[in-house]
Short mmCIF file of C-alpha atoms and ligand atoms in Angstrom, two decimals:
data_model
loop_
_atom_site.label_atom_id
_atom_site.label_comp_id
_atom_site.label_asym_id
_atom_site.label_seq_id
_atom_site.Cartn_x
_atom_site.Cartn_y
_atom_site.Cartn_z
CA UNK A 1 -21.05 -18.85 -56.60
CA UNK A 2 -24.57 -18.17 -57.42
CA UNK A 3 -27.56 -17.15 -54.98
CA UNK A 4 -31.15 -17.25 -56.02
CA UNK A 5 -34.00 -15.10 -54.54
CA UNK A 6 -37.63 -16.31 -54.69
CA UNK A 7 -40.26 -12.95 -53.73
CA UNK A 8 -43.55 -14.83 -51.96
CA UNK A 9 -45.15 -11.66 -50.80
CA UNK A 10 -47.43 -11.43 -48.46
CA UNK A 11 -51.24 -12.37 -47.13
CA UNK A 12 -52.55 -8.77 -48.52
CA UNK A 13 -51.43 -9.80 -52.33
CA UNK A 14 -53.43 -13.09 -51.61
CA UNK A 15 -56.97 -12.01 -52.00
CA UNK A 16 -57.74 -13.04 -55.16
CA UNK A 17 -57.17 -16.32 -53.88
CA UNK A 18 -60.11 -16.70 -51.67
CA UNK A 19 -61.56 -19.13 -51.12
CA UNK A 20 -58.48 -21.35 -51.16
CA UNK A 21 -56.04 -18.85 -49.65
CA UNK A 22 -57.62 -19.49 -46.20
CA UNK A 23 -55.70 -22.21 -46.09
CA UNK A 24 -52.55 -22.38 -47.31
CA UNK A 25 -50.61 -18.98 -48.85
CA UNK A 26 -50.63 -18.54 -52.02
CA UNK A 27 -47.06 -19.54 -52.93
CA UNK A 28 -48.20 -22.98 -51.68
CA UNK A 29 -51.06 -23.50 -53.29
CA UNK A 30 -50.41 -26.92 -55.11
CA UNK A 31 -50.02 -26.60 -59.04
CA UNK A 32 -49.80 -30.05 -60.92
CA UNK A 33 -49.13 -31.56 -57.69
CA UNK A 34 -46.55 -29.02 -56.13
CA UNK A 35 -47.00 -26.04 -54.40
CA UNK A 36 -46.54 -23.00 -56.75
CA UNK A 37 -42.98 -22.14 -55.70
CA UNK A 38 -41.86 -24.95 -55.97
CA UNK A 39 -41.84 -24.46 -59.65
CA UNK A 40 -39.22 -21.91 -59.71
CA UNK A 41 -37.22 -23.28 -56.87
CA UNK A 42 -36.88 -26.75 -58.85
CA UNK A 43 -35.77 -24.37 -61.54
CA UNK A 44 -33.29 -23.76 -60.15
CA UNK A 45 -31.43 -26.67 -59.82
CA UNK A 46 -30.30 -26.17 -63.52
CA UNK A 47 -28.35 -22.72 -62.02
CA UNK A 48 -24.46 -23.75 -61.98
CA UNK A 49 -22.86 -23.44 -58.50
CA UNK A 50 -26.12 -22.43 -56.92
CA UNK A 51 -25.22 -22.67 -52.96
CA UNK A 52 -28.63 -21.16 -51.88
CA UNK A 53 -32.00 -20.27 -52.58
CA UNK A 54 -33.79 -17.84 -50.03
CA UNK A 55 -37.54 -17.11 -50.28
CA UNK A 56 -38.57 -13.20 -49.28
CA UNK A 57 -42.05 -12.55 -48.22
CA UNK A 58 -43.84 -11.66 -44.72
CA UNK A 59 -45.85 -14.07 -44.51
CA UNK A 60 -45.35 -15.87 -40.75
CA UNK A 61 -42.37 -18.49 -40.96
CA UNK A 62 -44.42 -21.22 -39.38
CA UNK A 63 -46.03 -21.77 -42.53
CA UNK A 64 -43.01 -22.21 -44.67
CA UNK A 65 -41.12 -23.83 -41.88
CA UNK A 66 -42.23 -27.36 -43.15
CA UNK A 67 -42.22 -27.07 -47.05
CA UNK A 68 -38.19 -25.15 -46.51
CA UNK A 69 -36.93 -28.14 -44.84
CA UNK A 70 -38.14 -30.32 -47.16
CA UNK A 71 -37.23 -28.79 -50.39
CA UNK A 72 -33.56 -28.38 -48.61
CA UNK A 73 -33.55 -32.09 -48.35
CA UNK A 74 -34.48 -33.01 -51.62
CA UNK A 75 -31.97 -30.63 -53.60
CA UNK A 76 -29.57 -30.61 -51.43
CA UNK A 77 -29.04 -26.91 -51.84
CA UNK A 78 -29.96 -24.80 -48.87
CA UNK A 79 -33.44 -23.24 -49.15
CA UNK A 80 -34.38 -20.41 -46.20
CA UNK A 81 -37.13 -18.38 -45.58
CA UNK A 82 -36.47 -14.99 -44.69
CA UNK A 83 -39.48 -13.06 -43.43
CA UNK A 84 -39.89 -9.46 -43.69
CA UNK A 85 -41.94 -7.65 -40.49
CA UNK A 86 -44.06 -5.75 -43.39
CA UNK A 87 -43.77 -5.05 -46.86
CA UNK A 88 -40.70 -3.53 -48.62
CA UNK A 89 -41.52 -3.26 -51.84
CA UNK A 90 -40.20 -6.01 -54.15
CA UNK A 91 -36.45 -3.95 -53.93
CA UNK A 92 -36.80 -3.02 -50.61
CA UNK A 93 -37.73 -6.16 -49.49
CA UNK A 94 -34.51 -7.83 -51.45
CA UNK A 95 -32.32 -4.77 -49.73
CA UNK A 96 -33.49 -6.13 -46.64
CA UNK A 97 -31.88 -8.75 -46.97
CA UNK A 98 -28.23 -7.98 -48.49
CA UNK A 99 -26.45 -8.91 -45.56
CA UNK A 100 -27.35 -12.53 -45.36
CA UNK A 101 -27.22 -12.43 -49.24
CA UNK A 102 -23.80 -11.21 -49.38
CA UNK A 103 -22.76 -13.74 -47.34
CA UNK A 104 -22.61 -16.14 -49.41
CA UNK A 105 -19.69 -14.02 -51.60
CA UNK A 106 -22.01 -14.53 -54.89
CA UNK A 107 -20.93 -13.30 -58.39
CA UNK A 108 -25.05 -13.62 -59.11
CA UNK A 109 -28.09 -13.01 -58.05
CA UNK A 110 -31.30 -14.73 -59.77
CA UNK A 111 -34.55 -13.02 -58.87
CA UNK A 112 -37.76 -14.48 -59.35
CA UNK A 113 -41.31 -13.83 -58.96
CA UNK A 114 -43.04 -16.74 -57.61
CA UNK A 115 -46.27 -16.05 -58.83
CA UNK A 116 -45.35 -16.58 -62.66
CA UNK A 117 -45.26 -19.92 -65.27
CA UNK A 118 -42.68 -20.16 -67.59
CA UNK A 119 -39.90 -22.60 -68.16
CA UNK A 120 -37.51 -20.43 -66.60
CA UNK A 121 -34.32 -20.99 -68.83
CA UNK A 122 -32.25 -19.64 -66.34
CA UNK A 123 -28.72 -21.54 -67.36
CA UNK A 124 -29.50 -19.60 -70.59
CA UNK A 125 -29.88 -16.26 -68.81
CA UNK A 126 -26.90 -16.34 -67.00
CA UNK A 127 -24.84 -17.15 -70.37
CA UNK A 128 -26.76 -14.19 -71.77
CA UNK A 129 -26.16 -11.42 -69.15
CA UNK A 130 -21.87 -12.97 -69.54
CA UNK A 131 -22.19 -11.77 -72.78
CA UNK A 132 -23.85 -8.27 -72.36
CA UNK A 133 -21.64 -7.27 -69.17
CA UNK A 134 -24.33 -5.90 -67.53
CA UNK A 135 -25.36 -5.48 -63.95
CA UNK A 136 -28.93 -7.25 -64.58
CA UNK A 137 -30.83 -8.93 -67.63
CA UNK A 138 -34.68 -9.08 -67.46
CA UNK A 139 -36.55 -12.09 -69.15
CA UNK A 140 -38.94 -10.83 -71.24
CA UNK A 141 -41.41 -12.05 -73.69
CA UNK A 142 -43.76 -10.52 -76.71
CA UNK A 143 -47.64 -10.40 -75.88
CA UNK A 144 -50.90 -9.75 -77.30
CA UNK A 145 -50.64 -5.29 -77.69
CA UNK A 146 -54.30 -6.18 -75.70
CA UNK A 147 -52.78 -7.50 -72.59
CA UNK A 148 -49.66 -5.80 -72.77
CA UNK A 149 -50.67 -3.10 -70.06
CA UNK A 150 -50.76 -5.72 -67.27
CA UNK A 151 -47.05 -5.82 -67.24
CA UNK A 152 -43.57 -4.24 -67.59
CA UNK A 153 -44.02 -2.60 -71.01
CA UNK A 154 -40.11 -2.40 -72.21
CA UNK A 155 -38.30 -1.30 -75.07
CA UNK A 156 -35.19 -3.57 -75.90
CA UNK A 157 -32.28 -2.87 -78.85
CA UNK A 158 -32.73 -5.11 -81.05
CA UNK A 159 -29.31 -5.45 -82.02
CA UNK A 160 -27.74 -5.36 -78.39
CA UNK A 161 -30.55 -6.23 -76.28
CA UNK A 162 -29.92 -2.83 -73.99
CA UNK A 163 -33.12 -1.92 -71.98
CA UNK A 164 -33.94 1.42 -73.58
CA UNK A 165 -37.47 2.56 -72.06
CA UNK A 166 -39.40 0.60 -69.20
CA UNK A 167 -42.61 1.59 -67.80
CA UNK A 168 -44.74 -0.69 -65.52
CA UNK A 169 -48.45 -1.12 -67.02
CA UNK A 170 -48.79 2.14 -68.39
CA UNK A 171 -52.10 3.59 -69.56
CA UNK A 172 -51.47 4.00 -72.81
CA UNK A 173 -49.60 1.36 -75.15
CA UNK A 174 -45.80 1.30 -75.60
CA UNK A 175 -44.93 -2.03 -76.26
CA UNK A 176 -45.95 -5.53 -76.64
CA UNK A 177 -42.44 -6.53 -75.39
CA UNK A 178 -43.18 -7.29 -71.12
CA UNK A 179 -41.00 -8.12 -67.85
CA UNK A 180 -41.27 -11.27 -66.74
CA UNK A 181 -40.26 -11.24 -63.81
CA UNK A 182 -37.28 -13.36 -63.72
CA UNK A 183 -33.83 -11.70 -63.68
CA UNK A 184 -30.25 -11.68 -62.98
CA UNK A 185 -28.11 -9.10 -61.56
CA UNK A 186 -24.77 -9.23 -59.91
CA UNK A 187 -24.29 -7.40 -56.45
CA UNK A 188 -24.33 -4.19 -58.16
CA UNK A 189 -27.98 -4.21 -58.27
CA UNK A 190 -28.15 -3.14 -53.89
CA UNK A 191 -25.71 -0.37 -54.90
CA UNK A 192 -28.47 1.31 -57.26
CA UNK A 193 -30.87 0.36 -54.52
CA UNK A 194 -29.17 2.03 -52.51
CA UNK A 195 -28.51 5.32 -54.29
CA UNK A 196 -32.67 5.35 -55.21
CA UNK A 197 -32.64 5.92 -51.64
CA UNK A 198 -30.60 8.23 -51.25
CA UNK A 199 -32.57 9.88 -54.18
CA UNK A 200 -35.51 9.58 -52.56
CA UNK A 201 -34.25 11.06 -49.65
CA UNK A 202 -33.26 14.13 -51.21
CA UNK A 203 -36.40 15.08 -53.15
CA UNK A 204 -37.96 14.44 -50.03
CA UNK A 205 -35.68 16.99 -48.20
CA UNK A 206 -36.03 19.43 -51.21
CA UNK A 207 -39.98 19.29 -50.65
CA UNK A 208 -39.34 19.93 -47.21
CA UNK A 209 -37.80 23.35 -47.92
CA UNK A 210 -40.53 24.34 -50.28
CA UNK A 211 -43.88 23.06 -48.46
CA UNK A 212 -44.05 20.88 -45.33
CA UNK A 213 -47.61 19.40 -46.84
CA UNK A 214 -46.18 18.05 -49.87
CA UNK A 215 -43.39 16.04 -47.72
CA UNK A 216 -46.19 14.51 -45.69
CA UNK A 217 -48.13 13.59 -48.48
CA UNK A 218 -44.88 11.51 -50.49
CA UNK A 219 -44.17 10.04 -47.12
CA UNK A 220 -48.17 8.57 -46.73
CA UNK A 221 -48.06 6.96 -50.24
CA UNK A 222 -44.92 5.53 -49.78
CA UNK A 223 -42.75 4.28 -46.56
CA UNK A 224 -39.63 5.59 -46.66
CA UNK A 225 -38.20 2.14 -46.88
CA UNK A 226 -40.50 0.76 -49.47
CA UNK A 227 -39.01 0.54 -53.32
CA UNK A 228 -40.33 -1.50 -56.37
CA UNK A 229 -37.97 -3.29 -58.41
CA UNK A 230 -40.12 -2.29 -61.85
CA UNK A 231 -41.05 1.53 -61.06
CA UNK A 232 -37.98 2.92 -58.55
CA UNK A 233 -35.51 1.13 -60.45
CA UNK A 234 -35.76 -0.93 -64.20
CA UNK A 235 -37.68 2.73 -65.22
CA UNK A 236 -34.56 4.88 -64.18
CA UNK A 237 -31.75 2.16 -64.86
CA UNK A 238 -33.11 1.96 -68.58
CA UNK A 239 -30.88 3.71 -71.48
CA UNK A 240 -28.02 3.62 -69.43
CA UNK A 241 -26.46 0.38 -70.66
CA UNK A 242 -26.33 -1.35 -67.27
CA UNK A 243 -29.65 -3.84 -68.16
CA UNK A 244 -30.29 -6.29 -70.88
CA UNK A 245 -33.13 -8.29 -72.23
CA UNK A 246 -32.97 -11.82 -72.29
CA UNK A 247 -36.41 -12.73 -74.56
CA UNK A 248 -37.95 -16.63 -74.16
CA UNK A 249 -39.71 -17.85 -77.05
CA UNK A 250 -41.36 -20.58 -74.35
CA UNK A 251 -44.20 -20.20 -72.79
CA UNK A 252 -45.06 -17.23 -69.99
CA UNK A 253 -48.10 -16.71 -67.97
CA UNK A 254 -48.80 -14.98 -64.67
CA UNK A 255 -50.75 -16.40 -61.83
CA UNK A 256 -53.14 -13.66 -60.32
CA UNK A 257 -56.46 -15.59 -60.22
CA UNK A 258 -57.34 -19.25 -59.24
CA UNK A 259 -58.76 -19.72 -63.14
CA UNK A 260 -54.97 -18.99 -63.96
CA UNK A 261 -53.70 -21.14 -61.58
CA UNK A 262 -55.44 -24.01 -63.23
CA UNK A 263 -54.23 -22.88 -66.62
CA UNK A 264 -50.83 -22.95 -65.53
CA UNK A 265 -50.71 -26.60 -63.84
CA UNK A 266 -51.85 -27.49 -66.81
CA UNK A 267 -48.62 -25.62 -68.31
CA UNK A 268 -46.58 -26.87 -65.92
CA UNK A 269 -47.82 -30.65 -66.31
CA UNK A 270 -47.03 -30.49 -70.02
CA UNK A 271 -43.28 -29.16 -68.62
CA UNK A 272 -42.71 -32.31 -66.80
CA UNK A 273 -42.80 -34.74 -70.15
CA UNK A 274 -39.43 -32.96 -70.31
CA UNK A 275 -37.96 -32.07 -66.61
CA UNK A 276 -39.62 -34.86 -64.65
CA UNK A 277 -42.11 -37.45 -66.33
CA UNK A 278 -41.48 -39.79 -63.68
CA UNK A 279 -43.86 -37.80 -61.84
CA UNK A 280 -46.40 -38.27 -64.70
CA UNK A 281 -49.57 -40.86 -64.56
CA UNK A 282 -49.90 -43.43 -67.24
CA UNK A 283 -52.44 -45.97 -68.08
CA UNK A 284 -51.47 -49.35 -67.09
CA UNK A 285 -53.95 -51.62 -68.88
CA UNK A 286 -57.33 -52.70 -66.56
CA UNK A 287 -55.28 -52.50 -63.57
CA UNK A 288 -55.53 -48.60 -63.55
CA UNK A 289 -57.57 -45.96 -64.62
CA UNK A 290 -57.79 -44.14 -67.78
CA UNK A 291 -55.32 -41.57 -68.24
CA UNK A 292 -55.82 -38.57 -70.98
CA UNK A 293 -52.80 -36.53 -71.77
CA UNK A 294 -50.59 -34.80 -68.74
CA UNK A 295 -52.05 -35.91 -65.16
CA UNK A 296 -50.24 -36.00 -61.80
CA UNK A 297 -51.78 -38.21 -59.24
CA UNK A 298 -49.98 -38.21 -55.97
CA UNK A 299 -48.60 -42.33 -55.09
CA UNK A 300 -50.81 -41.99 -51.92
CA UNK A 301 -54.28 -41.14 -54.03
CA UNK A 302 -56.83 -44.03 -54.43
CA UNK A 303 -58.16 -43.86 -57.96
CA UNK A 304 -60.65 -46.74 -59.47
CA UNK A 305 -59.54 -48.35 -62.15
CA UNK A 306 -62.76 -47.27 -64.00
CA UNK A 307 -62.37 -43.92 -63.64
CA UNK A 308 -61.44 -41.65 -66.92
CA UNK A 309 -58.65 -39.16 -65.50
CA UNK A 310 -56.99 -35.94 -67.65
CA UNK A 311 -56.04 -34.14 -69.58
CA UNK A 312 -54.43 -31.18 -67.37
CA UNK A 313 -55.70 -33.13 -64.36
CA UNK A 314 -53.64 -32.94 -60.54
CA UNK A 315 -54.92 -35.24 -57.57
CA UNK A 316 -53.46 -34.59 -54.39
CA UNK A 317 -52.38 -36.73 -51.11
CA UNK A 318 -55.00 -39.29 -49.84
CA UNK A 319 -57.82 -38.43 -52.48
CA UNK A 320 -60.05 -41.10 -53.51
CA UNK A 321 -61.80 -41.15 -56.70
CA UNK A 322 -64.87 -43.30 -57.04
CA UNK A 323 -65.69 -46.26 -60.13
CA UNK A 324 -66.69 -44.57 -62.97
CA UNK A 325 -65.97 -40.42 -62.06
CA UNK A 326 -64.84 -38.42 -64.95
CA UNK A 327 -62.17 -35.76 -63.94
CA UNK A 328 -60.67 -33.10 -66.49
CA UNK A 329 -58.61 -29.82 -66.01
CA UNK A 330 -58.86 -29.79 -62.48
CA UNK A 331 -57.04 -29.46 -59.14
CA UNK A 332 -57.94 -31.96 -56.84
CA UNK A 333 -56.37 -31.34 -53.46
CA UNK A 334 -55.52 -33.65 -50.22
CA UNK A 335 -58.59 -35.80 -48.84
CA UNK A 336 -61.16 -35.12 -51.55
CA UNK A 337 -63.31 -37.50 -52.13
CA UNK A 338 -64.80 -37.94 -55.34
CA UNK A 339 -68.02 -40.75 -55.64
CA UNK A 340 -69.23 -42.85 -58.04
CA UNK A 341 -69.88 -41.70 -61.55
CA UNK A 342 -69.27 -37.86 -60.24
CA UNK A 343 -67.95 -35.64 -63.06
CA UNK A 344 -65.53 -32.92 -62.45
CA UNK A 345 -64.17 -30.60 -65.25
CA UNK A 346 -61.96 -27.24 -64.86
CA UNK A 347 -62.85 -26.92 -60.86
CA UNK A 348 -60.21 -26.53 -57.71
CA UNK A 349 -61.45 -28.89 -55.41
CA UNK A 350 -60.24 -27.66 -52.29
CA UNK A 351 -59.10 -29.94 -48.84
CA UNK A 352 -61.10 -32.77 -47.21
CA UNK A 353 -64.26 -31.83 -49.68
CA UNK A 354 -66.35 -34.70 -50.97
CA UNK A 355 -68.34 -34.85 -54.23
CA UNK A 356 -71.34 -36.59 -54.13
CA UNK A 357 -72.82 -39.79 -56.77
CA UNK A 358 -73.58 -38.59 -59.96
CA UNK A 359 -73.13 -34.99 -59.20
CA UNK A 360 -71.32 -32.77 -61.30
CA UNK A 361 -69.39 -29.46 -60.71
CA UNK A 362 -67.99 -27.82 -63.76
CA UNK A 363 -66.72 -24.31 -64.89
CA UNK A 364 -67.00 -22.91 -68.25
CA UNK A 365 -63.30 -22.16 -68.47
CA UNK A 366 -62.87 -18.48 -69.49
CA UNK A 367 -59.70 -18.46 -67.12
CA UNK A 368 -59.29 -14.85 -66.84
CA UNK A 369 -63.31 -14.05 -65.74
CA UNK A 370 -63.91 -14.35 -62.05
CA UNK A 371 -66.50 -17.04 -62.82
CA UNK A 372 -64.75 -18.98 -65.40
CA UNK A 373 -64.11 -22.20 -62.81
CA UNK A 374 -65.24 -23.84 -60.11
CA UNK A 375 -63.85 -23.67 -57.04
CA UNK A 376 -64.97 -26.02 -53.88
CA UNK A 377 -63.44 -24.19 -50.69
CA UNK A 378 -62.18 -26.53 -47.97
CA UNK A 379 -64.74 -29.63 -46.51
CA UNK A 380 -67.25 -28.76 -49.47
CA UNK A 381 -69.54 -31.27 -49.40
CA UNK A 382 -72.04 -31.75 -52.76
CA UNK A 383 -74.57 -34.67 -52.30
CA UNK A 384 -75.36 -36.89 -54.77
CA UNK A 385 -76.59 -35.88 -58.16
CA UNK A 386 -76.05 -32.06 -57.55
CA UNK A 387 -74.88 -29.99 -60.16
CA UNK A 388 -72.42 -26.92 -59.31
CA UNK A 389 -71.55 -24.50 -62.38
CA UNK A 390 -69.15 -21.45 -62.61
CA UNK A 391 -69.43 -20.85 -58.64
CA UNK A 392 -67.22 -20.32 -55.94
CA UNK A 393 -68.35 -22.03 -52.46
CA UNK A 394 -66.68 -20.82 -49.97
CA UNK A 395 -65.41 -23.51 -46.84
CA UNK A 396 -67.72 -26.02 -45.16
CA UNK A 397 -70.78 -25.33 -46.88
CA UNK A 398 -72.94 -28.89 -47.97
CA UNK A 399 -74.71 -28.30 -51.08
CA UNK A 400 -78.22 -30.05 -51.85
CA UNK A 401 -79.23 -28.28 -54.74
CA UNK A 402 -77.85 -27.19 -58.05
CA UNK A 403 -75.80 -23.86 -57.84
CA UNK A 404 -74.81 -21.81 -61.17
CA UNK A 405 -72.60 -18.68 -61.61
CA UNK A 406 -73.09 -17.99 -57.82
CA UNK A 407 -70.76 -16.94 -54.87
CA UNK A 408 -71.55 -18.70 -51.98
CA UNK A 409 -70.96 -17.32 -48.28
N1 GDD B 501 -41.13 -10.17 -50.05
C1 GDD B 501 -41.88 -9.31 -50.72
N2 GDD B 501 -42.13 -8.10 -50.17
N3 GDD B 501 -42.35 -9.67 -51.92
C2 GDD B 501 -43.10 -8.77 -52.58
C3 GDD B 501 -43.42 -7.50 -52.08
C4 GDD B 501 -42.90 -7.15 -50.78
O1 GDD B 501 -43.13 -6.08 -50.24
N4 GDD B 501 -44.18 -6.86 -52.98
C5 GDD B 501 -44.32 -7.70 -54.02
N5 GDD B 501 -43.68 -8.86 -53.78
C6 GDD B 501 -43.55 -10.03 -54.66
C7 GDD B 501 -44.85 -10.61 -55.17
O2 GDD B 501 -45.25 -11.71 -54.38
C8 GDD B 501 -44.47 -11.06 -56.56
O3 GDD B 501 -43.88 -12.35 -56.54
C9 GDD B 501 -43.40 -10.08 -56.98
O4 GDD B 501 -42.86 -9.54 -55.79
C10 GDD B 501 -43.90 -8.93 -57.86
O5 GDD B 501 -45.07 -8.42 -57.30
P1 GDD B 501 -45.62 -6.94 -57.55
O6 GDD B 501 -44.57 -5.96 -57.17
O7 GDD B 501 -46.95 -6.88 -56.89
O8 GDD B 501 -45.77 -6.79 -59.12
P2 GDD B 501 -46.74 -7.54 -60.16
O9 GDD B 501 -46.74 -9.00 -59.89
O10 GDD B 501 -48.03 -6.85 -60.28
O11 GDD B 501 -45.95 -7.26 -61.50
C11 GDD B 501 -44.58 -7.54 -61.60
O12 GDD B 501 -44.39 -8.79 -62.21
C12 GDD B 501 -44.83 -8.88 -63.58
C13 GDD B 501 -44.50 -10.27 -64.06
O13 GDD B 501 -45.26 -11.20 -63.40
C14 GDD B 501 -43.93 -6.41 -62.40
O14 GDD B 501 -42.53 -6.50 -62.28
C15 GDD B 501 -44.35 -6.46 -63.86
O15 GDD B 501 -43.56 -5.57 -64.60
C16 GDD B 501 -44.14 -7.83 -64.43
O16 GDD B 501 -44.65 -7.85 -65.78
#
């Protein structure tokens, strides 16, 4: 029996998600048509004798209440959201938990991030980690020695894949090999949670004897029940031949920033000509519109059959796109609607906005800049003709004039 663990976080790791975080969390913001966790949940359906998938985070249940029952019903695997009362750390927050995990008696334990884009080759893991004997294998990938510091930097054997050295994003270069964020463990791993409590515990009584300041400061940086998975326990656990490396040659981003988000629905669309291209627009002569490449256009979307749609294009519930619009590498999310001739290219068009004739709104597409899209808050409205450039507008705003490389309040 096999459990798997999605972390969602919380509203404070959300930020960067403004404007569109207002409205839904982030795990549910929709990427190429489904909301971001439901990426790696639908992942997980490959996982042999999988009997549930929970979903960590503190956000309030209310607003996973809906998405959980219907992601139960459609895998027929049990999905529940268990919230934490504040953060825990990403293995405190899956300690928290070890009861109602246990429960289900599993030999393994996936953990994933929700926030990343890969193909997650989980069944391929899990044959992996059999074969090292392990108590956990990471994924792990090679990046550009530039971006490495963002990450996990780890050092793996090459010949038996043994984690030797881990440090999370460290200042100065070690390694262009990264974490993830997607691993396996067996129940062994709330055992050495456990003990880097204990740990913890003791250096803290040890400072206690030696200066009563130094104990209060370790206990303001970090509550006493708050432990990261990377730093308080990959960093110590490495070199003693309990983890492995599992490395995917696939594909691997991390979603931090809307402009990443669109970059990885894109990523994602391109991973449905192989797990689902059912769910995959085509062109179907004069009858429909013109489809470029990977697009996802929800059944209940109006689109003109003179409209030019894709690549790396989404449309969500209810949209309607006008005769004649133009829409490429975007996000278009439930109730937009999108007029005649209007031209939309790597923007997030956020709920219930409308996009006026003619009008344009466009990003440049450096994905990692703040800038580098568009994004239309919720009920945006840009009248006819108006061009919007490399701007976020935050919700309800009407725009009448052109906007470029502007935040507006
Ligand atoms: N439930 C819950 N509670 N989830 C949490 C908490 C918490 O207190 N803190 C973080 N998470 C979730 C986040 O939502 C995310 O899915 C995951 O745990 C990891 O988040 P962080 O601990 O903030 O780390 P990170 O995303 O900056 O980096 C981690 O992931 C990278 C891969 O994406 C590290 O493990 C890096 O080494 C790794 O490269």
């Amino acid at each position: 029996r096999i459990v798997a663990v999605i972390m969602v976080g919380g509203p404070t790791k959300g930020t960067r998600f403004r404007p569109l975080s207002f409205n839904v969390p982030k795990p549910l913001i929709p990427l190429a048509g489904q909301p971001m966790v439901h990426h790696p949940i639908s992942a997980c359906r490959r996982i042999p004798n999988l009997t549930q998938i929970y979903l960590i985070g503190f956000y309030e249940e209310r607003e996973f209440a809906l998405y959980v029952s219907a992601i139960s019903n459609e895998l027929r695997v049990p999905v529940r959201y268990l919230r934490e009362d504040r953060p825990h750390g990403s293995a405190g927050g899956l300690y928290n938990f070890r009861d109602y995990i246990m429960d289900e008696n599993p030999s393994h334990i996936f953990l994933l991030n929700c926030d990343v884009c890969c193909s997650f080759p989980l069944p391929e893991m899990l044959d992996a980690h059999k074969g090292y004997g392990g108590m956990g294998t990471l994924l792990v990938i090679k990046v550009s020695a530039e971006s490495a510091n963002q990450f996990g930097e780890l050092v793996a054997d090459p010949q038996t894949n043994e984690l030797l050295h881990y440090t999370e994003k460290p200042e100065t270069f070690v390694s262009d090999l990264i974490n993830c964020g997607v691993y396996i463990f067996t129940p062994d791993i709330f055992r050495a949670i456990q003990d880097s409590f204990t740990q913890r515990k003791d250096r803290a009584n040890l400072r206690r004897v030696s200066s009563f300041e130094a104990l209060q400061s370790a206990t303001k940086v970090l509550p006493a029940d708050y432990l990261r998975l990377d730093q308080d326990i990959l960093s110590p656990l490495a070199g003693k031949k309990v983890l492995y490396t599992y490395e995917t040659r696939d594909f691997w981003e991390q979603i931090k920033t809307p402009g990443m988000s669109l970059k990885c629905s894109g990523l994602f669309l391109a991973q449905f000509r192989h797990t689902s291209p059912h769910l995959l627009a085509e062109s179907k002569g004069s009858r429909s519109a013109t489809i470029i490449g990977d697009v996802y256009i929800h059944p209940s979307a109006k689109v003109h059959p003179t409209a030019k749609i894709g690549p790396n294009v989404s449309i969500s519930a209810n949209a309607r796109i006008g005769a004649g619009a133009r829409l490429a590498s975007c996000i278009i999310l439930d109730d937009v609607d999108i007029k005649e001739h209007a031209m939309v290219i790597r923007s997030i068009v956020g709920w219930r906005s409308s996009i006026g004739k003619w009008s344009r709104v466009q990003g440049g597409g450096d994905y990692n800049t703040k800038l580098g899209i568009t994004i239309l808050g919720e009920s945006v409205a840009v009248d006819d003709e108006v061009v919007v450039i490399d701007s976020i507008i935050l919700p309800n705003k009407t725009l009448t004039v052109r906007v470029q490389e502007e935040i507006i309040l």
